[in-house]
PDB file of C-alpha atoms and ligand atoms in Angstrom:
ATOM      1  CA  MET A  83      90.009 149.936  72.618  1.00  0.00           C
ATOM      2  CA  THR A  84      89.624 148.594  76.196  1.00  0.00           C
ATOM      3  CA  CYS A  85      88.115 151.470  78.029  1.00  0.00           C
ATOM      4  CA  SER A  86      85.624 151.772  80.799  1.00  0.00           C
ATOM      5  CA  ARG A  87      82.796 154.174  81.112  1.00  0.00           C
ATOM      6  CA  ASN A  88      83.018 155.983  84.412  1.00  0.00           C
ATOM      7  CA  SER A  89      80.066 158.039  85.364  1.00  0.00           C
ATOM      8  CA  THR A  90      80.804 161.129  87.490  1.00  0.00           C
ATOM      9  CA  PRO A  91      78.529 162.481  90.257  1.00  0.00           C
ATOM     10  CA  TRP A  92      77.330 164.985  87.584  1.00  0.00           C
ATOM     11  CA  PRO A  93      74.858 163.360  85.171  1.00  0.00           C
ATOM     12  CA  GLU A  94      75.793 165.824  82.417  1.00  0.00           C
ATOM     13  CA  LEU A  95      79.442 164.706  82.413  1.00  0.00           C
ATOM     14  CA  GLU A  96      81.021 161.291  81.731  1.00  0.00           C
ATOM     15  CA  VAL A  97      84.726 160.456  81.749  1.00  0.00           C
ATOM     16  CA  ILE A  98      85.860 157.424  79.778  1.00  0.00           C
ATOM     17  CA  ASN A  99      89.455 156.684  80.764  1.00  0.00           C
ATOM     18  CA  ASN A 100      91.795 154.809  78.482  1.00  0.00           C
ATOM     19  CA  PHE A 101      89.705 155.561  75.368  1.00  0.00           C
ATOM     20  CA  TYR A 102      93.202 155.370  73.883  1.00  0.00           C
ATOM     21  CA  ASP A 103      95.854 153.230  75.479  1.00  0.00           C
ATOM     22  CA  ALA A 104      99.284 154.651  76.543  1.00  0.00           C
ATOM     23  CA  VAL A 105     100.981 153.678  73.248  1.00  0.00           C
ATOM     24  CA  GLU A 106      98.306 155.172  71.126  1.00  0.00           C
ATOM     25  CA  CYS A 107      98.295 158.334  73.257  1.00  0.00           C
ATOM     26  CA  GLU A 108     102.028 158.728  72.915  1.00  0.00           C
ATOM     27  CA  ARG A 109     101.790 158.329  69.081  1.00  0.00           C
ATOM     28  CA  ILE A 110      98.883 160.748  68.731  1.00  0.00           C
ATOM     29  CA  TYR A 111     100.334 163.316  71.127  1.00  0.00           C
ATOM     30  CA  ARG A 112     103.732 163.310  69.413  1.00  0.00           C
ATOM     31  CA  CYS A 113     102.090 163.599  66.036  1.00  0.00           C
ATOM     32  CA  LEU A 114      99.881 166.543  67.113  1.00  0.00           C
ATOM     33  CA  LEU A 115     102.726 168.264  68.900  1.00  0.00           C
ATOM     34  CA  HIS A 116     105.321 168.066  66.103  1.00  0.00           C
ATOM     35  CA  GLU A 117     103.424 167.641  62.906  1.00  0.00           C
ATOM     36  CA  HIS A 118     100.324 169.783  63.436  1.00  0.00           C
ATOM     37  CA  GLN A 119     100.661 173.276  61.878  1.00  0.00           C
ATOM     38  CA  TRP A 120     100.241 175.443  64.980  1.00  0.00           C
ATOM     39  CA  PRO A 121      99.448 179.091  64.359  1.00  0.00           C
ATOM     40  CA  ASP A 122     100.730 182.082  66.254  1.00  0.00           C
ATOM     41  CA  ASN A 123      98.617 182.777  69.330  1.00  0.00           C
ATOM     42  CA  ARG A 124      98.632 186.578  68.952  1.00  0.00           C
ATOM     43  CA  TYR A 125      95.548 188.057  67.298  1.00  0.00           C
ATOM     44  CA  VAL A 126      94.129 191.482  66.681  1.00  0.00           C
ATOM     45  CA  VAL A 127      90.605 192.609  67.340  1.00  0.00           C
ATOM     46  CA  ALA A 128      89.577 196.231  66.517  1.00  0.00           C
ATOM     47  CA  GLY A 129      93.191 197.259  66.312  1.00  0.00           C
ATOM     48  CA  ARG A 130      94.121 195.759  69.744  1.00  0.00           C
ATOM     49  CA  GLN A 131      96.452 192.840  70.073  1.00  0.00           C
ATOM     50  CA  PHE A 132      95.495 189.843  72.302  1.00  0.00           C
ATOM     51  CA  ILE A 133      97.422 186.785  73.240  1.00  0.00           C
ATOM     52  CA  LEU A 134      95.566 183.489  73.451  1.00  0.00           C
ATOM     53  CA  PRO A 135      96.799 181.476  76.457  1.00  0.00           C
ATOM     54  CA  ARG A 136      97.282 178.397  74.327  1.00  0.00           C
ATOM     55  CA  LEU A 137      97.596 177.483  70.673  1.00  0.00           C
ATOM     56  CA  GLN A 138      94.434 176.605  68.738  1.00  0.00           C
ATOM     57  CA  THR A 139      93.207 175.388  65.391  1.00  0.00           C
ATOM     58  CA  TRP A 140      89.691 174.749  64.077  1.00  0.00           C
ATOM     59  CA  HIS A 141      88.811 172.090  61.481  1.00  0.00           C
ATOM     60  CA  ALA A 142      85.372 171.581  59.914  1.00  0.00           C
ATOM     61  CA  ASP A 143      83.496 169.970  57.062  1.00  0.00           C
ATOM     62  CA  PRO A 144      83.047 172.206  54.041  1.00  0.00           C
ATOM     63  CA  GLY A 145      80.338 174.819  54.499  1.00  0.00           C
ATOM     64  CA  ILE A 146      80.457 174.782  58.282  1.00  0.00           C
ATOM     65  CA  ARG A 147      80.748 178.220  59.839  1.00  0.00           C
ATOM     66  CA  TYR A 148      81.198 178.954  63.516  1.00  0.00           C
ATOM     67  CA  SER A 149      81.509 182.389  65.118  1.00  0.00           C
ATOM     68  CA  TYR A 150      83.521 181.133  68.100  1.00  0.00           C
ATOM     69  CA  SER A 151      86.663 183.258  68.247  1.00  0.00           C
ATOM     70  CA  ASN A 152      85.686 184.457  64.748  1.00  0.00           C
ATOM     71  CA  ASN A 153      88.566 186.855  64.605  1.00  0.00           C
ATOM     72  CA  LEU A 154      91.296 184.409  65.248  1.00  0.00           C
ATOM     73  CA  LEU A 155      90.279 181.059  63.871  1.00  0.00           C
ATOM     74  CA  GLN A 156      90.392 180.135  60.199  1.00  0.00           C
ATOM     75  CA  THR A 157      88.619 177.011  59.246  1.00  0.00           C
ATOM     76  CA  ARG A 158      91.013 174.247  58.189  1.00  0.00           C
ATOM     77  CA  ALA A 159      90.403 170.937  56.453  1.00  0.00           C
ATOM     78  CA  TRP A 160      90.550 167.714  58.472  1.00  0.00           C
ATOM     79  CA  THR A 161      93.982 166.179  58.686  1.00  0.00           C
ATOM     80  CA  PRO A 162      94.182 162.357  58.298  1.00  0.00           C
ATOM     81  CA  LEU A 163      94.941 161.961  61.948  1.00  0.00           C
ATOM     82  CA  LEU A 164      92.024 164.121  63.027  1.00  0.00           C
ATOM     83  CA  SER A 165      89.731 162.312  60.572  1.00  0.00           C
ATOM     84  CA  ASP A 166      90.757 158.934  62.001  1.00  0.00           C
ATOM     85  CA  ILE A 167      90.083 160.063  65.533  1.00  0.00           C
ATOM     86  CA  ARG A 168      86.735 161.525  64.599  1.00  0.00           C
ATOM     87  CA  VAL A 169      85.597 158.149  63.115  1.00  0.00           C
ATOM     88  CA  GLN A 170      86.693 156.294  66.197  1.00  0.00           C
ATOM     89  CA  VAL A 171      84.828 158.751  68.586  1.00  0.00           C
ATOM     90  CA  GLU A 172      81.739 158.756  66.301  1.00  0.00           C
ATOM     91  CA  SER A 173      81.538 154.955  66.107  1.00  0.00           C
ATOM     92  CA  TYR A 174      81.971 154.566  69.879  1.00  0.00           C
ATOM     93  CA  LEU A 175      79.288 157.185  70.707  1.00  0.00           C
ATOM     94  CA  ASN A 176      77.094 156.663  67.595  1.00  0.00           C
ATOM     95  CA  ILE A 177      76.984 160.495  67.329  1.00  0.00           C
ATOM     96  CA  PHE A 178      78.284 162.472  64.437  1.00  0.00           C
ATOM     97  CA  PHE A 179      80.401 165.549  64.516  1.00  0.00           C
ATOM     98  CA  ASN A 180      81.342 167.991  61.755  1.00  0.00           C
ATOM     99  CA  SER A 181      84.080 170.047  63.424  1.00  0.00           C
ATOM    100  CA  VAL A 182      86.820 169.900  66.036  1.00  0.00           C
ATOM    101  CA  LEU A 183      88.637 172.539  68.047  1.00  0.00           C
ATOM    102  CA  VAL A 184      92.230 171.559  68.764  1.00  0.00           C
ATOM    103  CA  ASN A 185      93.961 173.123  71.744  1.00  0.00           C
ATOM    104  CA  LEU A 186      97.645 172.890  72.675  1.00  0.00           C
ATOM    105  CA  TYR A 187      98.380 173.789  76.280  1.00  0.00           C
ATOM    106  CA  ARG A 188     102.172 174.092  76.147  1.00  0.00           C
ATOM    107  CA  ASN A 189     102.572 173.690  79.883  1.00  0.00           C
ATOM    108  CA  GLY A 190     100.701 174.479  83.042  1.00  0.00           C
ATOM    109  CA  ASP A 191     100.772 178.192  82.368  1.00  0.00           C
ATOM    110  CA  ASP A 192      98.460 177.742  79.363  1.00  0.00           C
ATOM    111  CA  TYR A 193      94.769 177.602  80.198  1.00  0.00           C
ATOM    112  CA  VAL A 194      91.222 178.155  79.031  1.00  0.00           C
ATOM    113  CA  GLY A 195      89.071 180.587  81.049  1.00  0.00           C
ATOM    114  CA  TRP A 196      85.538 180.151  82.233  1.00  0.00           C
ATOM    115  CA  HIS A 197      83.055 179.620  79.441  1.00  0.00           C
ATOM    116  CA  ALA A 198      80.180 177.530  78.106  1.00  0.00           C
ATOM    117  CA  ASP A 199      80.154 176.108  74.615  1.00  0.00           C
ATOM    118  CA  ASN A 200      76.638 177.282  73.834  1.00  0.00           C
ATOM    119  CA  GLU A 201      77.024 179.402  70.774  1.00  0.00           C
ATOM    120  CA  PRO A 202      73.774 179.459  68.641  1.00  0.00           C
ATOM    121  CA  GLU A 203      75.538 177.536  65.845  1.00  0.00           C
ATOM    122  CA  LEU A 204      75.766 174.464  68.165  1.00  0.00           C
ATOM    123  CA  GLY A 205      71.986 174.236  68.440  1.00  0.00           C
ATOM    124  CA  GLU A 206      69.872 173.899  71.467  1.00  0.00           C
ATOM    125  CA  GLN A 207      71.326 170.569  72.465  1.00  0.00           C
ATOM    126  CA  PRO A 208      75.139 170.927  72.112  1.00  0.00           C
ATOM    127  CA  PHE A 209      76.859 167.563  72.656  1.00  0.00           C
ATOM    128  CA  ILE A 210      80.586 167.758  72.893  1.00  0.00           C
ATOM    129  CA  ALA A 211      83.138 164.984  73.014  1.00  0.00           C
ATOM    130  CA  SER A 212      86.587 166.017  74.388  1.00  0.00           C
ATOM    131  CA  LEU A 213      89.805 164.053  74.177  1.00  0.00           C
ATOM    132  CA  THR A 214      93.012 164.606  76.103  1.00  0.00           C
ATOM    133  CA  PHE A 215      96.530 163.652  75.003  1.00  0.00           C
ATOM    134  CA  GLY A 216      99.657 164.355  77.005  1.00  0.00           C
ATOM    135  CA  ALA A 217      99.742 165.990  80.501  1.00  0.00           C
ATOM    136  CA  GLU A 218      96.937 165.414  82.904  1.00  0.00           C
ATOM    137  CA  ARG A 219      95.028 168.590  83.610  1.00  0.00           C
ATOM    138  CA  GLN A 220      92.149 169.543  85.847  1.00  0.00           C
ATOM    139  CA  PHE A 221      88.805 170.372  84.164  1.00  0.00           C
ATOM    140  CA  ALA A 222      86.926 172.670  86.483  1.00  0.00           C
ATOM    141  CA  PHE A 223      83.349 173.611  86.340  1.00  0.00           C
ATOM    142  CA  ARG A 224      80.933 175.825  88.227  1.00  0.00           C
ATOM    143  CA  HIS A 225      77.196 176.151  88.192  1.00  0.00           C
ATOM    144  CA  LYS A 226      75.848 179.203  86.437  1.00  0.00           C
ATOM    145  CA  LYS A 227      73.284 179.979  89.192  1.00  0.00           C
ATOM    146  CA  SER A 228      74.217 178.134  92.406  1.00  0.00           C
ATOM    147  CA  SER A 229      77.508 177.929  94.199  1.00  0.00           C
ATOM    148  CA  GLU A 230      78.048 174.307  93.181  1.00  0.00           C
ATOM    149  CA  GLN A 231      81.337 173.502  91.545  1.00  0.00           C
ATOM    150  CA  GLY A 232      83.423 170.454  90.651  1.00  0.00           C
ATOM    151  CA  ARG A 233      86.606 169.231  89.058  1.00  0.00           C
ATOM    152  CA  VAL A 234      87.603 166.140  87.211  1.00  0.00           C
ATOM    153  CA  SER A 235      91.134 165.069  86.249  1.00  0.00           C
ATOM    154  CA  LEU A 236      91.633 164.414  82.586  1.00  0.00           C
ATOM    155  CA  ARG A 237      94.388 161.957  81.886  1.00  0.00           C
ATOM    156  CA  SER A 238      95.962 161.199  78.530  1.00  0.00           C
ATOM    157  CA  GLY A 239      93.584 158.983  76.494  1.00  0.00           C
ATOM    158  CA  ALA A 240      90.463 160.092  78.402  1.00  0.00           C
ATOM    159  CA  LEU A 241      87.306 160.895  76.545  1.00  0.00           C
ATOM    160  CA  LEU A 242      85.119 163.440  78.361  1.00  0.00           C
ATOM    161  CA  ILE A 243      81.523 163.610  77.300  1.00  0.00           C
ATOM    162  CA  MET A 244      79.677 166.861  77.955  1.00  0.00           C
ATOM    163  CA  ARG A 245      75.955 166.281  77.519  1.00  0.00           C
ATOM    164  CA  PRO A 246      73.819 169.220  76.320  1.00  0.00           C
ATOM    165  CA  ASN A 247      72.574 170.184  79.831  1.00  0.00           C
ATOM    166  CA  PHE A 248      76.193 170.752  80.880  1.00  0.00           C
ATOM    167  CA  GLN A 249      76.462 173.713  78.558  1.00  0.00           C
ATOM    168  CA  HIS A 250      73.038 175.031  79.663  1.00  0.00           C
ATOM    169  CA  HIS A 251      73.807 175.038  83.381  1.00  0.00           C
ATOM    170  CA  TRP A 252      77.543 175.116  83.887  1.00  0.00           C
ATOM    171  CA  LEU A 253      80.632 177.114  82.964  1.00  0.00           C
ATOM    172  CA  HIS A 254      83.890 175.233  82.540  1.00  0.00           C
ATOM    173  CA  SER A 255      87.585 175.984  82.468  1.00  0.00           C
ATOM    174  CA  VAL A 256      91.067 174.390  82.438  1.00  0.00           C
ATOM    175  CA  PRO A 257      92.922 176.480  85.066  1.00  0.00           C
ATOM    176  CA  ILE A 258      96.613 177.381  85.261  1.00  0.00           C
ATOM    177  CA  ASP A 259      98.507 174.688  87.116  1.00  0.00           C
ATOM    178  CA  GLN A 260     102.076 175.477  87.824  1.00  0.00           C
ATOM    179  CA  ASN A 261     102.868 171.888  88.794  1.00  0.00           C
ATOM    180  CA  VAL A 262     102.362 170.907  85.139  1.00  0.00           C
ATOM    181  CA  THR A 263     105.485 171.255  83.065  1.00  0.00           C
ATOM    182  CA  GLU A 264     104.460 169.128  80.051  1.00  0.00           C
ATOM    183  CA  GLY A 265     102.157 169.879  77.161  1.00  0.00           C
ATOM    184  CA  ARG A 266      98.640 168.649  76.559  1.00  0.00           C
ATOM    185  CA  VAL A 267      96.532 168.498  73.396  1.00  0.00           C
ATOM    186  CA  ASN A 268      92.800 168.611  73.696  1.00  0.00           C
ATOM    187  CA  LEU A 269      90.294 167.944  70.838  1.00  0.00           C
ATOM    188  CA  THR A 270      86.651 169.001  71.319  1.00  0.00           C
ATOM    189  CA  PHE A 271      84.424 167.488  68.650  1.00  0.00           C
ATOM    190  CA  ARG A 272      81.338 169.505  67.991  1.00  0.00           C
ATOM    191  CA  LYS A 273      78.308 169.475  65.679  1.00  0.00           C
ATOM    192  CA  VAL A 274      77.771 172.887  64.175  1.00  0.00           C
ATOM    193  CA  ILE A 275      74.309 173.363  62.607  1.00  0.00           C
ATOM    194  CA  PRO A 276      74.847 174.355  58.953  1.00  0.00           C
ATOM    195  CA  ALA A 277      73.704 177.928  58.205  1.00  0.00           C
ATOM    196  CA  GLY A 278      70.112 178.098  57.160  1.00  0.00           C
ATOM    197  CA  SER A 279      69.068 174.897  58.981  1.00  0.00           C
ATOM    198  CA  CYS A 280      66.650 174.794  61.889  1.00  0.00           C
ATOM    199  CA  PHE A 281      67.994 173.830  65.313  1.00  0.00           C
ATOM    200  CA  LEU A 282      66.083 170.558  65.473  1.00  0.00           C
ATOM    201  CA  ASP A 283      68.655 167.997  66.776  1.00  0.00           C
TER     202      ASP A 283
HETATM  203  O1  AKG B 430      90.988 171.502  77.185  1.00  0.00           O
HETATM  204  C1  AKG B 430      89.914 171.160  77.619  1.00  0.00           C
HETATM  205  O2  AKG B 430      89.769 170.145  78.310  1.00  0.00           O
HETATM  206  C2  AKG B 430      88.669 171.996  77.397  1.00  0.00           C
HETATM  207  C3  AKG B 430      88.756 172.853  76.206  1.00  0.00           C
HETATM  208  C4  AKG B 430      87.470 173.645  76.033  1.00  0.00           C
HETATM  209  O3  AKG B 430      86.748 173.881  76.884  1.00  0.00           O
HETATM  210  C5  AKG B 430      87.154 174.225  74.702  1.00  0.00           C
HETATM  211  O4  AKG B 430      87.966 174.084  73.788  1.00  0.00           O
HETATM  212  O5  AKG B 430      86.121 174.718  74.602  1.00  0.00           O
HETATM  213 MN1   MN B 431      84.834 174.527  76.240  1.00  0.00          MN
END
């Protein structure tokens, strides 16, 4: 891997471009697009049907439970490809993850709305590593209390690091972008605190 660490003006965020080179990105993207078992994006909560504006799967080590989108995500085992990527991200960062959320944005109409990844299961210091494959998309964020906001472009092969304070102070989203016609797969590696443990990390 020949990547460069690029700090952003925001200390809680770091973008590492070319974490995967173009050839690797193409291989990984094609594999995720065509071989990953994508579920339907319609789901029912309390008798009402909702449509998720992207496709999504959740993979975790045995025994890991996460209430994020509880009604729609079943925990799946790690695939060989996701396991390989996890090892590469972990050894680069020297941080260990036990789960990954996989999102497919089929084109620029797919999006994720404003949110913070700060569920109690992620502990008090949620550290998230996020990888992009496929189309470049904007990652937008806005401060929870002030009017400050920002954006970074996430290109194929980029690793975005969200340090814990990012989830404490900011909301983030990937907005609709009608100029984007191609798909994008995003992997967010997370560390869920196993049920019954203290939040000490
Ligand atoms: O697609 C992205 O870059 C972000 C996805 C995200 O925020 C999430 O899965 O929680
Ligand atoms: Mn998120």
